[in-house]
Short mmCIF file of C-alpha atoms in Angstrom, two decimals:
data_model
loop_
_atom_site.label_atom_id
_atom_site.label_comp_id
_atom_site.label_asym_id
_atom_site.label_seq_id
_atom_site.Cartn_x
_atom_site.Cartn_y
_atom_site.Cartn_z
CA MET A 693 30.22 6.19 -50.31
CA ALA A 694 29.09 9.33 -48.47
CA VAL A 695 30.46 9.83 -45.11
CA VAL A 696 27.87 9.28 -42.43
CA ALA A 697 27.67 12.08 -40.31
CA SER A 698 24.56 11.26 -38.42
CA GLU A 699 23.90 7.93 -36.77
CA THR A 700 22.46 5.35 -39.46
CA PRO A 701 19.48 3.74 -38.10
CA PHE A 702 19.57 0.56 -36.44
CA HIS A 703 18.83 -2.64 -38.39
CA VAL A 704 16.38 -5.20 -37.05
CA LEU A 705 16.01 -8.78 -38.34
CA ALA A 706 12.48 -9.97 -37.76
CA VAL A 707 11.58 -13.44 -38.07
CA ASP A 708 7.94 -14.66 -37.97
CA ASP A 709 6.01 -16.95 -39.99
CA SER A 710 2.78 -15.29 -40.17
CA LEU A 711 2.13 -13.04 -43.03
CA PRO A 712 -0.12 -10.44 -41.16
CA ASP A 713 2.23 -10.65 -38.16
CA ARG A 714 5.21 -9.90 -40.29
CA LYS A 715 3.39 -6.86 -41.93
CA LEU A 716 2.86 -5.59 -38.36
CA ILE A 717 6.12 -5.97 -36.84
CA GLU A 718 7.51 -4.45 -39.80
CA ARG A 719 5.46 -1.41 -39.24
CA LEU A 720 6.07 -1.33 -35.62
CA LEU A 721 9.57 -0.92 -36.14
CA LYS A 722 9.69 1.42 -39.14
CA THR A 723 7.65 3.72 -37.04
CA SER A 724 9.82 3.42 -34.23
CA SER A 725 12.99 4.60 -36.91
CA PHE A 726 14.63 1.22 -37.23
CA GLN A 727 15.26 -0.21 -40.71
CA VAL A 728 13.95 -3.54 -40.89
CA THR A 729 14.44 -6.68 -42.96
CA THR A 730 11.61 -9.51 -42.43
CA VAL A 731 11.91 -13.37 -42.92
CA ASP A 732 9.40 -15.89 -42.39
CA SER A 733 11.53 -18.67 -40.97
CA GLY A 734 14.43 -19.63 -38.45
CA SER A 735 16.36 -21.01 -41.37
CA LYS A 736 16.00 -18.03 -43.25
CA ALA A 737 17.22 -15.71 -40.85
CA LEU A 738 20.12 -17.90 -40.49
CA GLN A 739 20.90 -17.81 -43.98
CA PHE A 740 20.53 -13.75 -43.83
CA LEU A 741 22.61 -13.78 -40.74
CA GLY A 742 25.55 -15.60 -42.72
CA ILE A 743 25.51 -18.77 -41.06
CA HIS A 744 24.11 -22.39 -42.21
CA ASP A 745 22.19 -24.51 -40.21
CA ASP A 746 24.52 -27.36 -40.43
CA ASP A 747 27.76 -26.04 -39.58
CA ALA A 748 26.70 -23.18 -37.52
CA SER A 749 29.59 -23.85 -34.98
CA THR A 750 32.21 -24.21 -37.31
CA VAL A 751 31.67 -21.32 -39.81
CA SER A 752 33.43 -18.09 -38.95
CA VAL A 753 31.80 -15.32 -40.41
CA HIS A 754 34.12 -13.10 -42.12
CA ALA A 755 34.24 -9.30 -41.77
CA HIS A 756 32.61 -8.53 -45.26
CA GLN A 757 30.46 -11.43 -45.39
CA LEU A 758 27.78 -9.62 -43.33
CA ASP A 759 26.61 -6.99 -45.79
CA VAL A 760 24.47 -5.11 -43.39
CA ALA A 761 24.93 -5.16 -39.82
CA VAL A 762 21.91 -6.59 -37.89
CA ASN A 763 21.63 -4.77 -34.58
CA LEU A 764 18.88 -6.90 -32.97
CA ILE A 765 16.75 -9.83 -33.89
CA ILE A 766 13.23 -10.24 -33.13
CA THR A 767 11.51 -13.60 -33.48
CA ASP A 768 8.07 -15.33 -33.03
CA TYR A 769 8.33 -18.36 -30.65
CA CYS A 770 5.61 -20.77 -32.32
CA MET A 771 7.29 -21.16 -36.03
CA PRO A 772 7.08 -24.41 -37.79
CA GLY A 773 10.51 -26.43 -38.00
CA MET A 774 12.88 -24.18 -36.00
CA THR A 775 10.79 -22.48 -33.26
CA GLY A 776 12.24 -19.15 -32.23
CA TYR A 777 13.72 -20.87 -29.25
CA ASP A 778 15.86 -23.26 -31.67
CA LEU A 779 16.89 -20.05 -33.74
CA LEU A 780 17.85 -18.46 -30.31
CA LYS A 781 20.06 -21.27 -29.36
CA LYS A 782 21.85 -21.20 -32.86
CA ILE A 783 22.77 -17.57 -32.57
CA LYS A 784 24.15 -18.03 -29.04
CA GLU A 785 26.05 -20.92 -30.43
CA SER A 786 27.66 -18.83 -33.07
CA SER A 787 30.72 -16.75 -32.09
CA SER A 788 30.01 -14.18 -34.66
CA LEU A 789 26.27 -13.51 -33.71
CA ARG A 790 26.03 -14.23 -30.23
CA ASP A 791 26.48 -10.52 -29.08
CA ILE A 792 23.56 -9.45 -31.13
CA PRO A 793 20.42 -9.07 -28.81
CA VAL A 794 17.48 -11.24 -29.72
CA VAL A 795 13.81 -10.70 -28.31
CA ILE A 796 11.24 -13.41 -28.47
CA MET A 797 7.40 -12.83 -29.10
CA SER A 798 4.84 -14.98 -28.33
CA SER A 799 1.11 -15.21 -28.12
CA GLU A 800 1.15 -17.38 -25.23
CA ASN A 801 2.02 -16.29 -21.68
CA ILE A 802 3.62 -19.42 -20.00
CA PRO A 803 6.34 -18.49 -17.51
CA SER A 804 8.32 -21.64 -18.01
CA ARG A 805 8.59 -20.84 -21.57
CA ILE A 806 9.54 -17.39 -20.73
CA ASN A 807 12.08 -18.52 -18.24
CA ARG A 808 13.32 -20.52 -20.70
CA CYS A 809 14.27 -18.25 -23.19
CA LEU A 810 15.70 -15.84 -21.04
CA GLU A 811 18.17 -18.43 -19.41
CA GLU A 812 19.04 -19.07 -22.94
CA GLY A 813 20.25 -15.79 -23.44
CA ALA A 814 17.06 -14.09 -24.87
CA ASP A 815 17.14 -10.10 -23.75
CA GLU A 816 13.47 -9.76 -23.73
CA PHE A 817 10.24 -11.22 -24.12
CA PHE A 818 7.12 -9.78 -25.67
CA LEU A 819 3.57 -10.96 -25.50
CA LYS A 820 1.72 -10.56 -28.80
CA PRO A 821 0.10 -8.63 -30.08
CA VAL A 822 3.15 -6.57 -29.99
CA ARG A 823 2.39 -2.83 -29.39
CA LEU A 824 4.17 0.22 -30.56
CA SER A 825 5.05 1.06 -26.56
CA ASP A 826 7.17 -2.36 -26.46
CA MET A 827 9.68 -0.97 -29.46
CA SER A 828 10.97 1.44 -27.01
CA LYS A 829 12.44 -1.56 -25.03
CA LEU A 830 14.65 -2.65 -27.99
CA LYS A 831 17.18 0.21 -28.23
CA PRO A 832 18.62 0.15 -24.75
CA HIS A 833 19.54 -3.73 -25.70
CA ILE A 834 21.24 -2.61 -29.04
CA LEU A 835 23.17 0.02 -27.04
CA LYS A 836 24.29 -2.23 -24.32
CA SER A 837 25.61 -4.84 -26.60
CA ARG A 838 27.39 -1.99 -28.97
CA CYS A 839 29.06 -0.79 -25.70
CA ARG A 840 29.86 -4.09 -24.67
CA GLU A 841 31.46 -4.72 -28.19
CA HIS A 842 33.21 -1.44 -28.21
CA TYR A 843 34.78 -2.23 -25.12
CA GLN A 844 35.86 -5.65 -25.97
CA GLN A 845 37.45 -4.25 -29.09
CA GLU A 846 39.15 -1.83 -26.86
CA GLN A 847 40.78 -4.73 -25.25
CA GLN A 848 41.95 -6.17 -28.36
CA HIS A 849 43.17 -3.16 -29.61
CA GLN A 850 45.51 -2.77 -26.48
CA GLN A 851 46.24 -6.38 -26.92
CA SER A 852 47.64 -6.28 -30.17
CA ASP A 853 49.05 -3.55 -32.09
CA SER A 854 47.20 -4.12 -35.47
CA ASN A 855 44.50 -2.05 -36.65
CA SER A 856 41.11 -3.52 -36.18
CA ASN A 857 39.94 -5.61 -38.96
CA ASP A 858 38.06 -2.83 -40.48
CA CYS A 859 36.97 -3.51 -44.01
CA SER A 860 35.38 -0.22 -45.42
CA SER A 861 33.77 1.40 -42.96
CA PRO A 862 33.40 4.78 -43.47
CA THR A 863 35.04 7.30 -40.78
CA ASN A 864 32.15 8.02 -38.86
CA LYS A 865 32.87 10.76 -36.59
CA SER A 866 30.11 9.69 -34.03
CA SER A 867 32.13 8.56 -30.39
CA SER A 868 30.01 5.67 -30.11
CA SER A 869 30.12 4.27 -33.11
CA ASP A 870 32.25 0.95 -33.93
CA SER A 871 34.89 0.74 -36.30
CA SER A 872 34.17 -2.87 -36.57
CA ARG A 873 32.98 -5.05 -39.04
CA LYS A 874 29.87 -4.57 -37.91
CA ARG A 875 29.11 -1.15 -39.00
CA LYS A 876 29.29 -1.37 -42.63
CA ALA A 877 27.31 1.69 -43.34
CA GLU A 878 25.78 2.02 -46.62
CA ASP A 879 24.29 4.89 -48.93
CA ASN A 880 20.91 5.72 -47.55
CA GLU A 881 19.90 1.97 -49.08
CA GLU A 882 16.57 0.99 -47.90
CA ILE A 883 16.35 -2.58 -46.69
CA LEU A 884 13.08 -3.62 -48.40
CA PRO A 885 11.07 -5.99 -46.25
CA GLN A 886 11.31 -9.68 -46.98
CA LYS A 887 14.34 -9.27 -49.01
CA ASN A 888 17.18 -11.85 -48.50
CA ARG A 889 20.36 -10.93 -49.40
CA PRO A 890 22.35 -13.29 -51.11
CA ARG A 891 24.83 -14.91 -48.95
CA HIS A 892 28.33 -15.73 -49.93
CA SER A 893 30.11 -18.32 -47.86
CA MET B 1280 -22.97 13.96 -51.64
CA ASP B 1281 -22.65 10.41 -52.47
CA TYR B 1282 -20.06 9.52 -49.83
CA THR B 1283 -22.02 10.59 -46.89
CA ASN B 1284 -24.21 7.96 -46.37
CA LEU B 1285 -21.96 5.19 -47.38
CA ARG B 1286 -19.41 6.75 -44.89
CA ARG B 1287 -21.88 6.78 -42.34
CA GLN B 1288 -22.74 3.25 -43.08
CA ILE B 1289 -19.19 2.19 -42.57
CA ILE B 1290 -18.98 4.15 -39.34
CA SER B 1291 -21.93 2.48 -38.16
CA MET B 1292 -20.69 -1.18 -39.35
CA LYS B 1293 -17.49 -0.47 -37.55
CA LYS B 1294 -18.65 0.68 -34.30
CA SER B 1295 -21.25 -2.36 -34.63
CA LEU B 1296 -18.24 -4.93 -34.96
CA PHE B 1297 -16.79 -3.22 -31.61
CA ASP B 1298 -19.97 -3.28 -29.75
CA GLN B 1299 -20.63 -6.68 -30.57
CA GLY B 1300 -17.09 -7.77 -29.57
CA TYR B 1301 -15.76 -8.55 -33.08
CA LEU B 1302 -12.97 -6.05 -32.75
CA ASP B 1303 -11.15 -4.72 -29.94
CA GLU B 1304 -8.59 -1.94 -29.18
CA GLN B 1305 -5.85 -3.74 -30.94
CA PHE B 1306 -7.62 -2.76 -34.08
CA ASN B 1307 -7.29 0.96 -32.83
CA GLN B 1308 -3.46 0.19 -32.31
CA LEU B 1309 -3.52 -0.41 -36.14
CA GLU B 1310 -5.19 2.75 -37.05
CA GLU B 1311 -2.65 4.51 -34.77
CA LEU B 1312 0.15 2.87 -37.11
CA GLN B 1313 -1.40 4.58 -40.44
CA ASP B 1314 0.06 7.93 -41.19
CA ASP B 1315 1.33 9.54 -44.47
CA SER B 1316 4.38 7.31 -44.79
CA SER B 1317 1.88 4.30 -44.50
CA PRO B 1318 -1.46 5.59 -46.11
CA ASN B 1319 -2.72 2.12 -46.61
CA PHE B 1320 -1.69 0.27 -43.90
CA VAL B 1321 -4.91 -1.11 -42.19
CA GLU B 1322 -6.03 -2.23 -45.53
CA GLU B 1323 -2.99 -3.90 -46.38
CA VAL B 1324 -2.79 -5.58 -42.80
CA VAL B 1325 -6.39 -6.75 -43.21
CA ALA B 1326 -6.02 -7.93 -46.50
CA LEU B 1327 -3.23 -9.97 -45.30
CA PHE B 1328 -4.94 -11.33 -42.59
CA LEU B 1329 -8.17 -12.34 -44.71
CA LYS B 1330 -6.03 -14.08 -47.08
CA ASP B 1331 -4.13 -15.86 -44.63
CA SER B 1332 -7.27 -16.94 -42.39
CA SER B 1333 -8.63 -17.93 -45.60
CA ARG B 1334 -5.88 -20.25 -45.99
CA LEU B 1335 -6.06 -21.55 -42.74
CA LEU B 1336 -9.85 -22.09 -42.75
CA THR B 1337 -9.75 -24.51 -45.95
CA ASN B 1338 -6.66 -26.08 -43.99
CA ILE B 1339 -8.88 -26.53 -40.85
CA GLU B 1340 -11.76 -27.65 -42.85
CA GLN B 1341 -9.74 -30.38 -44.55
CA ALA B 1342 -8.36 -31.39 -41.34
CA LEU B 1343 -11.65 -31.75 -39.75
CA GLU B 1344 -12.63 -34.17 -42.48
CA LYS B 1345 -9.66 -36.80 -41.29
CA TYR B 1346 -10.77 -39.63 -39.72
CA PRO B 1347 -9.72 -40.50 -37.21
CA GLN B 1348 -9.12 -36.61 -35.85
CA ASP B 1349 -5.61 -35.17 -35.83
CA PHE B 1350 -5.84 -33.22 -32.82
CA TYR B 1351 -2.34 -32.12 -33.00
CA GLN B 1352 -2.71 -30.77 -35.98
CA LEU B 1353 -5.78 -28.98 -35.58
CA ASP B 1354 -4.82 -27.36 -32.82
CA SER B 1355 -1.70 -26.00 -34.36
CA LEU B 1356 -3.72 -24.58 -37.24
CA VAL B 1357 -6.36 -22.91 -35.02
CA HIS B 1358 -3.26 -21.68 -33.04
CA GLN B 1359 -1.90 -19.95 -35.98
CA PHE B 1360 -5.38 -18.64 -36.97
CA LYS B 1361 -5.72 -17.52 -33.29
CA GLY B 1362 -2.52 -15.67 -33.51
CA SER B 1363 -3.50 -14.14 -36.61
CA GLY B 1364 -6.41 -12.56 -35.41
CA SER B 1365 -5.21 -11.70 -32.26
CA SER B 1366 -2.84 -9.37 -34.11
CA ILE B 1367 -5.50 -7.54 -36.12
CA GLY B 1368 -7.80 -7.31 -33.12
CA ALA B 1369 -10.30 -9.95 -33.82
CA LEU B 1370 -11.78 -10.32 -30.49
CA ARG B 1371 -14.57 -12.64 -31.17
CA MET B 1372 -12.35 -15.10 -33.51
CA LYS B 1373 -9.67 -15.19 -30.92
CA ASN B 1374 -11.83 -16.42 -28.29
CA GLU B 1375 -13.53 -18.84 -30.39
CA CYS B 1376 -10.34 -20.16 -31.21
CA SER B 1377 -9.41 -20.62 -27.91
CA MET B 1378 -12.83 -22.36 -27.08
CA PHE B 1379 -11.79 -24.77 -30.28
CA LYS B 1380 -8.32 -25.68 -28.89
CA ALA B 1381 -9.82 -26.77 -25.59
CA HIS B 1382 -11.92 -28.74 -27.58
CA CYS B 1383 -9.18 -30.33 -29.29
CA ASN B 1384 -6.91 -30.56 -25.76
CA ASP B 1385 -10.13 -32.56 -24.32
CA ARG B 1386 -9.79 -34.96 -27.68
CA ASN B 1387 -13.49 -33.80 -28.28
CA LEU B 1388 -14.96 -32.06 -30.81
CA GLU B 1389 -18.69 -33.27 -30.76
CA GLY B 1390 -21.18 -30.90 -29.47
CA TYR B 1391 -18.60 -28.06 -30.07
CA ARG B 1392 -20.36 -24.82 -29.86
CA THR B 1393 -19.01 -21.57 -30.10
CA LEU B 1394 -19.70 -18.86 -27.02
CA ASP B 1395 -23.09 -17.60 -27.00
CA ASP B 1396 -24.35 -17.15 -30.28
CA SER B 1397 -25.21 -20.10 -31.62
CA SER B 1398 -25.46 -19.04 -35.25
CA SER B 1399 -21.59 -18.03 -35.17
CA SER B 1400 -18.83 -19.97 -35.68
CA ILE B 1401 -15.08 -19.48 -36.73
CA PRO B 1402 -16.06 -19.38 -40.43
CA ALA B 1403 -19.05 -17.31 -39.61
CA SER B 1404 -16.85 -14.80 -37.69
CA HIS B 1405 -14.34 -14.75 -40.22
CA SER B 1406 -17.08 -13.98 -43.10
CA LEU B 1407 -18.17 -10.98 -40.98
CA LEU B 1408 -14.90 -9.73 -40.20
CA GLU B 1409 -14.66 -9.42 -44.17
CA GLN B 1410 -16.51 -6.45 -43.71
CA LEU B 1411 -13.18 -5.07 -42.34
CA HIS B 1412 -12.11 -4.24 -45.93
CA LEU B 1413 -14.46 -1.26 -45.92
CA ILE B 1414 -12.95 0.28 -43.16
CA PRO B 1415 -9.79 1.79 -44.45
CA TRP B 1416 -12.14 3.13 -47.11
CA LEU B 1417 -13.54 5.67 -44.25
CA THR B 1418 -9.85 7.78 -44.64
CA GLN B 1419 -9.97 7.55 -48.20
CA MET B 1420 -13.35 9.17 -48.75
CA PRO B 1421 -13.62 12.96 -48.78
CA PRO B 1422 -14.84 14.51 -45.40
CA VAL B 1423 -18.30 15.23 -44.60
CA THR B 1424 -19.49 18.67 -44.83
CA PRO B 1425 -21.19 20.32 -41.95
CA GLU B 1426 -24.44 20.62 -44.18
CA ASP B 1427 -24.19 16.94 -44.49
CA GLU B 1428 -24.20 16.25 -40.79
CA GLU B 1429 -27.60 17.84 -40.18
CA GLY B 1430 -29.13 14.74 -41.98
CA ALA B 1431 -27.10 12.46 -39.62
CA CYS B 1432 -29.79 10.30 -37.86
CA HIS B 1433 -29.71 10.20 -33.98
CA SER B 1434 -28.21 6.79 -33.67
CA GLU B 1435 -25.25 7.98 -35.05
CA ALA B 1436 -25.03 11.00 -33.06
CA GLU B 1437 -21.97 9.65 -31.23
CA ALA B 1438 -20.38 9.40 -34.82
CA GLY B 1439 -21.06 13.08 -35.33
CA ASP B 1440 -17.60 13.94 -33.07
CA ILE B 1441 -15.66 11.73 -35.94
CA PHE B 1442 -17.38 13.62 -38.81
CA SER B 1443 -15.75 16.77 -37.68
CA CYS B 1444 -12.18 15.25 -37.50
CA LYS B 1445 -10.83 15.10 -40.89
CA HIS B 1446 -8.12 12.56 -39.97
CA LYS B 1447 -8.25 9.31 -38.41
CA HIS B 1448 -11.30 8.06 -37.29
CA GLN B 1449 -11.31 5.94 -34.36
CA ILE B 1450 -14.17 4.71 -32.63
CA LYS B 1451 -12.78 3.26 -29.40
CA GLY B 1452 -14.39 -0.07 -28.95
CA PRO B 1453 -15.61 -1.22 -25.43
CA VAL B 1454 -12.66 -2.34 -23.29
CA SER B 1455 -11.87 -6.10 -23.99
CA THR B 1456 -12.36 -8.51 -21.36
#
């Protein structure tokens, strides 16, 4: 495995039941230098993230379970079955996923809806159609959450003398990188859209 | 050159779609996202939109035939249709869907008429938008030479500026209300 000297692009998971919308958000994200995975439902998103609907609160995600780190989740609000809001809640309920920033997209400008999402922990709310200029709002949330995570790990290191539960992260020289389970970089592997990695639980 | 007239026709059609309010600047956004790394992006999105909305239209038609009317389901279908249209810049379709949804809300579809043009309806809007298939051809056809430009008719003088540009041809539509 190559040692990655430069930064690996951030990986965004995009959730939207509409096919043209998925295509659009994928293009917007790729144009903005993100790696993208798209799924068409909340339940598929949870599968990809390595948790199962029924036991979200009890499953602990092992370090190697997340094949690819997800740095941000962007989801449509209105979806059949599990709405974007439901998905948001599940993510925030999961100890392993709650630190991943979540952005909600909606075609409807309903203040009560927006507030509800923000209160539940969404980091940003985009009105559809999403534009290229909206993409610049994503990276700050990712960096903020990585800083937070890095700080938390520092705390843990100080508390216990054991090494971080690093599985096979390459020695990334960048000081802002995480040595944690979340940054298992891979050889320039393109994450193809709509390709769900099989999960092993 | 064979392509010249075709190209002009497509530009004219595109301009007309903007002028008549069928398309808005969101469509331009799509064009801006097309580049060498994704050279067929507009075509691909348009194809997905048309395919997706065909499916939705069928479902809407089926739902309309139900008795008693399931307004909730209809509203949900039209909502999806509206969202899809909005993403590609199908302004008129979006507005017609809003009207339709308002009628669903009132639980009254009798006497439903679309905006000002009585000959237009959601299906008609959709079939007009099938012309969108042609627009990506603009970027794939060879550029027009200066000699060809002289044959341009007066009504397409505006399009003349676009002919001299080899790359993306964006006709900015009127600002959508």
